[in-house]
Coordinates of C-alpha atoms in Angstrom, one line a residue:
M269 CA 140.4 114.0 64.3
K270 CA 138.3 116.8 65.9
E271 CA 139.0 117.2 69.6
R272 CA 135.9 116.7 71.7
I273 CA 134.6 119.6 73.8
R274 CA 134.2 117.7 77.0
D275 CA 134.8 114.2 78.4
V276 CA 131.9 111.9 79.2
Y277 CA 131.9 108.9 81.6
Y278 CA 129.2 106.5 82.6
W279 CA 129.2 103.5 84.8
Q280 CA 127.1 101.3 87.1
E281 CA 126.7 101.5 90.9
R282 CA 124.6 99.5 93.2
T283 CA 122.6 100.3 96.3
L284 CA 122.5 97.5 98.9
L285 CA 119.0 96.9 100.1
K286 CA 117.4 95.5 103.3
N287 CA 113.8 94.4 104.2
L288 CA 112.9 93.5 100.7
N289 CA 114.5 90.1 100.0
I290 CA 116.4 91.8 97.2
E291 CA 120.2 92.2 97.6
W292 CA 120.7 95.3 95.5
Q293 CA 119.4 97.9 93.0
E294 CA 121.4 98.9 89.9
H295 CA 121.8 102.5 88.9
A296 CA 123.3 104.2 85.9
L297 CA 125.6 107.2 86.5
F298 CA 126.6 109.8 84.0
K299 CA 129.4 112.4 84.3
I300 CA 130.6 115.3 82.1
V301 CA 133.9 117.2 82.6
D302 CA 135.0 120.2 80.6
K303 CA 138.5 121.3 79.8
N304 CA 138.6 123.5 82.9
G305 CA 137.7 120.7 85.2
N306 CA 134.1 121.8 85.7
Y307 CA 132.0 118.7 86.1
G308 CA 128.5 117.4 86.6
V309 CA 127.2 114.0 87.7
G310 CA 123.7 112.5 87.3
A311 CA 122.1 109.2 88.2
A312 CA 118.9 107.3 87.4
T313 CA 117.5 103.8 87.9
P314 CA 115.9 101.6 85.2
D315 CA 112.4 100.3 85.8
P316 CA 111.3 97.1 84.0
F317 CA 107.7 98.4 84.2
Y318 CA 108.6 100.9 81.6
G319 CA 110.6 98.5 79.4
E320 CA 113.9 99.6 80.8
T321 CA 116.9 97.5 81.9
F322 CA 120.4 98.4 83.0
K323 CA 121.8 97.0 79.7
T324 CA 119.4 99.0 77.5
T325 CA 120.0 102.2 79.5
M326 CA 123.8 101.8 79.2
A327 CA 123.5 101.1 75.5
I328 CA 121.6 104.4 75.0
L329 CA 124.1 106.3 77.0
E330 CA 126.8 105.0 74.6
L331 CA 124.6 106.0 71.7
L332 CA 124.3 109.6 73.1
R333 CA 128.0 109.9 74.0
D334 CA 129.1 111.8 70.9
L335 CA 126.2 114.2 71.1
I336 CA 127.0 115.1 74.8
E337 CA 130.7 115.3 74.1
N338 CA 130.4 117.7 71.2
T339 CA 127.4 119.9 71.7
E340 CA 128.8 123.4 72.0
N341 CA 126.5 125.0 74.6
I342 CA 125.6 122.2 77.0
E343 CA 123.9 124.8 79.3
N344 CA 121.1 125.3 76.7
I345 CA 118.9 122.7 78.2
P346 CA 115.9 123.0 75.8
D347 CA 118.3 122.6 72.8
I348 CA 120.1 119.6 74.3
E349 CA 116.8 118.0 75.2
K350 CA 115.5 118.5 71.6
K351 CA 118.7 116.8 70.2
V352 CA 118.4 113.9 72.6
N353 CA 114.8 113.4 71.8
E354 CA 115.6 113.3 68.1
K355 CA 117.9 110.3 68.8
I356 CA 115.9 108.6 71.6
K357 CA 112.2 108.6 71.9
K358 CA 111.9 106.6 75.1
D359 CA 114.1 105.3 78.0
N360 CA 113.6 108.2 80.4
T361 CA 116.3 106.6 82.7
S362 CA 119.2 107.5 80.3
K363 CA 117.7 110.9 79.7
T364 CA 117.4 111.6 83.4
A365 CA 121.0 110.6 84.1
I366 CA 122.2 112.9 81.4
Y367 CA 120.0 115.9 82.3
L368 CA 120.8 115.7 86.0
A369 CA 124.5 115.7 85.1
I370 CA 124.0 118.9 83.1
Y371 CA 122.0 120.5 85.9
N372 CA 124.7 119.5 88.3
Y373 CA 127.3 120.9 85.9
I374 CA 125.5 124.3 85.8
N375 CA 125.3 124.4 89.5
N376 CA 129.0 123.6 90.0
K377 CA 130.3 125.9 87.3
Y378 CA 128.1 129.0 87.9
N379 CA 126.9 128.4 91.5
F380 CA 123.3 128.5 90.2
E381 CA 120.8 126.1 91.5
I382 CA 118.3 125.5 88.7
T383 CA 115.9 123.7 91.0
N384 CA 115.1 127.0 92.8
L385 CA 114.0 128.4 89.5
L386 CA 111.9 125.4 88.4
F387 CA 110.3 124.5 91.7
P388 CA 110.3 127.4 94.2
S389 CA 109.0 126.3 97.6
N390 CA 105.3 127.0 98.2
N391 CA 105.8 126.9 102.0
N392 CA 102.8 124.6 102.3
Q393 CA 102.4 124.1 106.0
F394 CA 99.8 121.4 105.3
Q395 CA 102.1 119.2 103.2
E396 CA 101.7 115.5 103.9
T397 CA 104.6 113.0 104.1
L398 CA 104.0 109.4 103.4
F399 CA 105.8 106.4 104.9
R400 CA 106.3 103.7 102.2
V401 CA 105.8 100.1 103.0
F402 CA 106.4 97.6 100.1
W403 CA 104.4 94.4 100.0
K404 CA 105.5 91.2 98.4
K405 CA 104.5 87.6 99.2
D406 CA 107.9 86.8 100.6
V407 CA 108.5 90.0 102.6
N408 CA 107.9 90.2 106.4
L409 CA 106.2 93.6 106.9
F410 CA 107.1 93.5 110.6
D411 CA 110.7 94.2 109.6
V412 CA 109.8 97.8 108.8
V413 CA 106.9 98.4 111.3
N414 CA 109.3 99.6 114.0
N415 CA 110.6 102.4 111.7
I416 CA 107.2 104.0 111.5
Q417 CA 106.8 107.2 113.4
K418 CA 103.9 107.3 115.8
N419 CA 102.8 110.8 114.9
N420 CA 99.6 110.2 112.9
Q421 CA 101.7 109.7 109.8
I422 CA 100.0 108.2 106.7
I423 CA 101.3 104.7 105.8
K424 CA 101.5 104.0 102.1
I425 CA 101.2 100.3 101.3
E426 CA 102.6 99.6 97.8
Y427 CA 101.8 96.2 96.3
L428 CA 104.8 95.1 94.2
E429 CA 103.0 91.9 93.3
K430 CA 99.3 91.2 92.8
P431 CA 97.7 90.4 96.2
S432 CA 94.9 88.0 96.8
E433 CA 91.9 89.2 98.9
L434 CA 93.4 87.3 101.9
D435 CA 96.7 89.1 101.3
I436 CA 95.0 92.5 101.4
K437 CA 93.0 91.5 104.5
D438 CA 96.2 90.4 106.3
T439 CA 98.1 93.5 105.4
L440 CA 95.3 95.8 106.5
K441 CA 95.1 94.1 109.9
I442 CA 98.8 95.0 110.6
F443 CA 97.9 98.7 110.2
R444 CA 94.4 98.7 111.6
N445 CA 94.7 101.9 113.7
T446 CA 96.6 103.8 111.0
K447 CA 95.8 106.2 108.2
L448 CA 96.4 104.2 105.0
W449 CA 97.3 105.1 101.4
I450 CA 96.9 102.0 99.2
D451 CA 98.9 101.7 96.0
F452 CA 97.8 98.8 93.8
N453 CA 100.3 99.6 91.0
G454 CA 97.5 98.9 88.4
L455 CA 97.6 95.2 89.3
L456 CA 93.8 94.8 89.8
N457 CA 91.0 94.5 87.3
Y458 CA 87.7 96.3 87.8
H459 CA 85.9 93.3 89.4
E460 CA 88.8 92.7 91.8
L461 CA 88.8 96.4 92.7
K462 CA 85.1 96.3 93.5
Q463 CA 85.7 93.4 95.9
V464 CA 88.6 95.1 97.6
L465 CA 86.6 98.3 98.1
N466 CA 84.2 96.3 100.4
Q467 CA 87.2 95.3 102.5
L468 CA 88.5 98.8 102.9
K469 CA 85.3 100.1 104.5
N470 CA 86.5 98.9 107.9
Y471 CA 89.8 100.8 107.8
N472 CA 91.0 104.3 107.8
V473 CA 91.9 104.5 104.1
V474 CA 92.6 108.1 103.0
A475 CA 93.5 107.5 99.3
L476 CA 93.9 104.9 96.5
E477 CA 96.9 105.0 94.1
Q478 CA 96.8 103.5 90.6
P479 CA 93.8 101.2 91.4
L480 CA 93.6 100.1 87.7
A481 CA 96.1 99.6 84.9
K482 CA 97.0 102.4 82.5
N483 CA 94.4 102.9 79.8
K484 CA 91.8 101.2 82.0
E485 CA 91.1 104.2 84.2
S486 CA 88.0 105.4 82.4
I487 CA 86.0 102.5 83.9
L488 CA 85.9 104.6 87.1
K489 CA 84.1 107.5 85.5
N490 CA 80.7 106.1 86.5
T491 CA 81.8 104.3 89.7
E492 CA 81.4 105.6 93.2
V493 CA 84.8 104.6 94.6
G494 CA 84.5 106.5 97.9
Y495 CA 88.2 107.5 98.2
P496 CA 90.5 110.1 96.6
I497 CA 92.3 108.6 93.6
Y498 CA 95.9 109.3 92.6
W499 CA 97.4 108.1 89.3
D500 CA 101.1 107.1 89.1
E501 CA 102.0 104.7 86.3
S502 CA 99.3 106.4 84.2
I503 CA 101.2 109.7 84.3
E504 CA 104.2 109.8 82.0
Q505 CA 103.6 113.1 80.1
S506 CA 101.5 116.2 80.4
E507 CA 98.8 114.9 78.1
D508 CA 98.0 112.1 80.6
I509 CA 96.8 114.7 83.1
L510 CA 94.3 116.1 80.6
R511 CA 93.1 112.6 79.8
L512 CA 92.5 111.8 83.5
S513 CA 91.5 115.2 84.9
E514 CA 87.8 114.1 85.5
I515 CA 88.8 111.0 87.5
T516 CA 91.7 112.1 89.6
N517 CA 92.3 114.0 92.8
G518 CA 96.1 114.0 92.3
I519 CA 99.0 112.7 90.3
V520 CA 102.2 110.9 91.5
V521 CA 105.4 111.8 89.7
D522 CA 109.1 111.1 90.1
I523 CA 112.1 112.6 88.3
T524 CA 113.2 109.5 86.4
K525 CA 109.7 108.3 85.3
V526 CA 109.1 111.5 83.3
G527 CA 112.6 112.0 82.0
G528 CA 114.1 114.8 84.1
L529 CA 113.3 118.1 85.8
T530 CA 112.0 120.1 82.9
N531 CA 109.5 117.5 81.9
L532 CA 108.5 117.2 85.5
K533 CA 108.0 121.0 85.5
K534 CA 105.6 120.8 82.6
I535 CA 103.5 118.2 84.3
Y536 CA 103.6 120.0 87.6
D537 CA 102.4 123.3 86.1
I538 CA 99.5 121.7 84.3
A539 CA 98.4 119.9 87.5
N540 CA 98.5 123.1 89.4
T541 CA 96.5 124.9 86.7
L542 CA 93.8 122.3 86.9
N543 CA 93.9 122.3 90.8
I544 CA 95.1 118.7 90.9
E545 CA 97.2 117.7 93.9
T546 CA 100.8 116.8 93.2
V547 CA 102.7 113.9 94.9
L548 CA 106.5 113.7 94.6
S549 CA 107.6 110.1 94.7
T550 CA 110.8 108.1 93.9
R551 CA 112.0 104.7 92.8
I552 CA 114.7 103.1 94.9
E553 CA 117.2 105.6 93.5
H554 CA 120.9 106.5 93.8
P555 CA 121.6 109.1 96.5
L556 CA 122.5 111.7 93.8
N557 CA 119.0 111.3 92.3
L558 CA 117.3 111.4 95.7
E559 CA 119.2 114.6 96.4
Y560 CA 117.4 116.3 93.6
S561 CA 114.0 115.0 94.8
N562 CA 114.7 116.4 98.2
K563 CA 115.7 119.8 96.7
I564 CA 112.3 120.2 95.0
K565 CA 110.0 118.5 97.5
N566 CA 108.8 121.7 99.2
A567 CA 106.9 122.6 96.0
F568 CA 104.6 119.6 96.2
D569 CA 101.5 118.9 98.1
I570 CA 102.5 115.4 99.3
V571 CA 105.9 113.9 99.6
D572 CA 106.6 110.1 99.1
L573 CA 110.3 109.9 99.5
D574 CA 110.6 108.0 102.9
I575 CA 112.3 104.8 101.8
K576 CA 115.4 104.9 103.9
H577 CA 114.3 101.8 105.9
Y578 CA 114.9 99.8 102.7
L579 CA 118.4 101.2 102.1
Q580 CA 121.7 100.2 103.7
Y581 CA 122.9 103.9 103.7
Q582 CA 121.2 106.9 105.1
V583 CA 120.0 109.6 102.6

């Protein structure tokens, strides 16, 4: 029996949550260790919106075990990504956990931080930082209001469930004197969005995120929305930016959604070429994953990583 080149481990960890009426979030962790003890660890979090569950992600990690254990040059990231894509077309969570483990391995073995090469800081002194507020029908928003810094910070309200007109009205009242970024998560249809736009006129709304579902965006081409529009769930690959370039002010990306740092780099470069603003966001991720987001955040125009008020630990 051929001896494997390196050892592979993968397991589950949970982040305990607060202020969301959800007890925890499950993460998949992946670790590689070579014969000399050099190691790398990566983590990513499944999202049901993209058809991912913890069980499916772990099953894919098992499917990829032999490939990662026995590929000779693990540092050749384009080659390893090609081989992974030949086996797995989707499930960017499992890909991200593996790729971050490889990036971390390279860093630990060679003392070379790959993020500095992929995402050099643009030293943007005008960079905005958003404060995330999740909305659900059973969540008390006042539990997080006291965490908001009173320094003209933009509040991002993200609707995790479809709100009624009254729900939106009540939410807006809480933040009446605040700059607001509204993320509808693609939950509204065009008629509902038109009604909501009338409500927003009385508030200091600075942007809308994912106002319509993926593949419904073109309806806005001949509509006067009145606010900058940023697409999130609609952006999974570089081709999506080209499809939406005429109806977007910016794109919202996170490491896991697009399947790792090199895919993120491709999307980031196209957005910059087209002069489209970039927003770096995150799921409720494992600290190891959030660490990578914080390493690259200075390359982006807007940062949406402020979720510590939902976590039991401090990132």
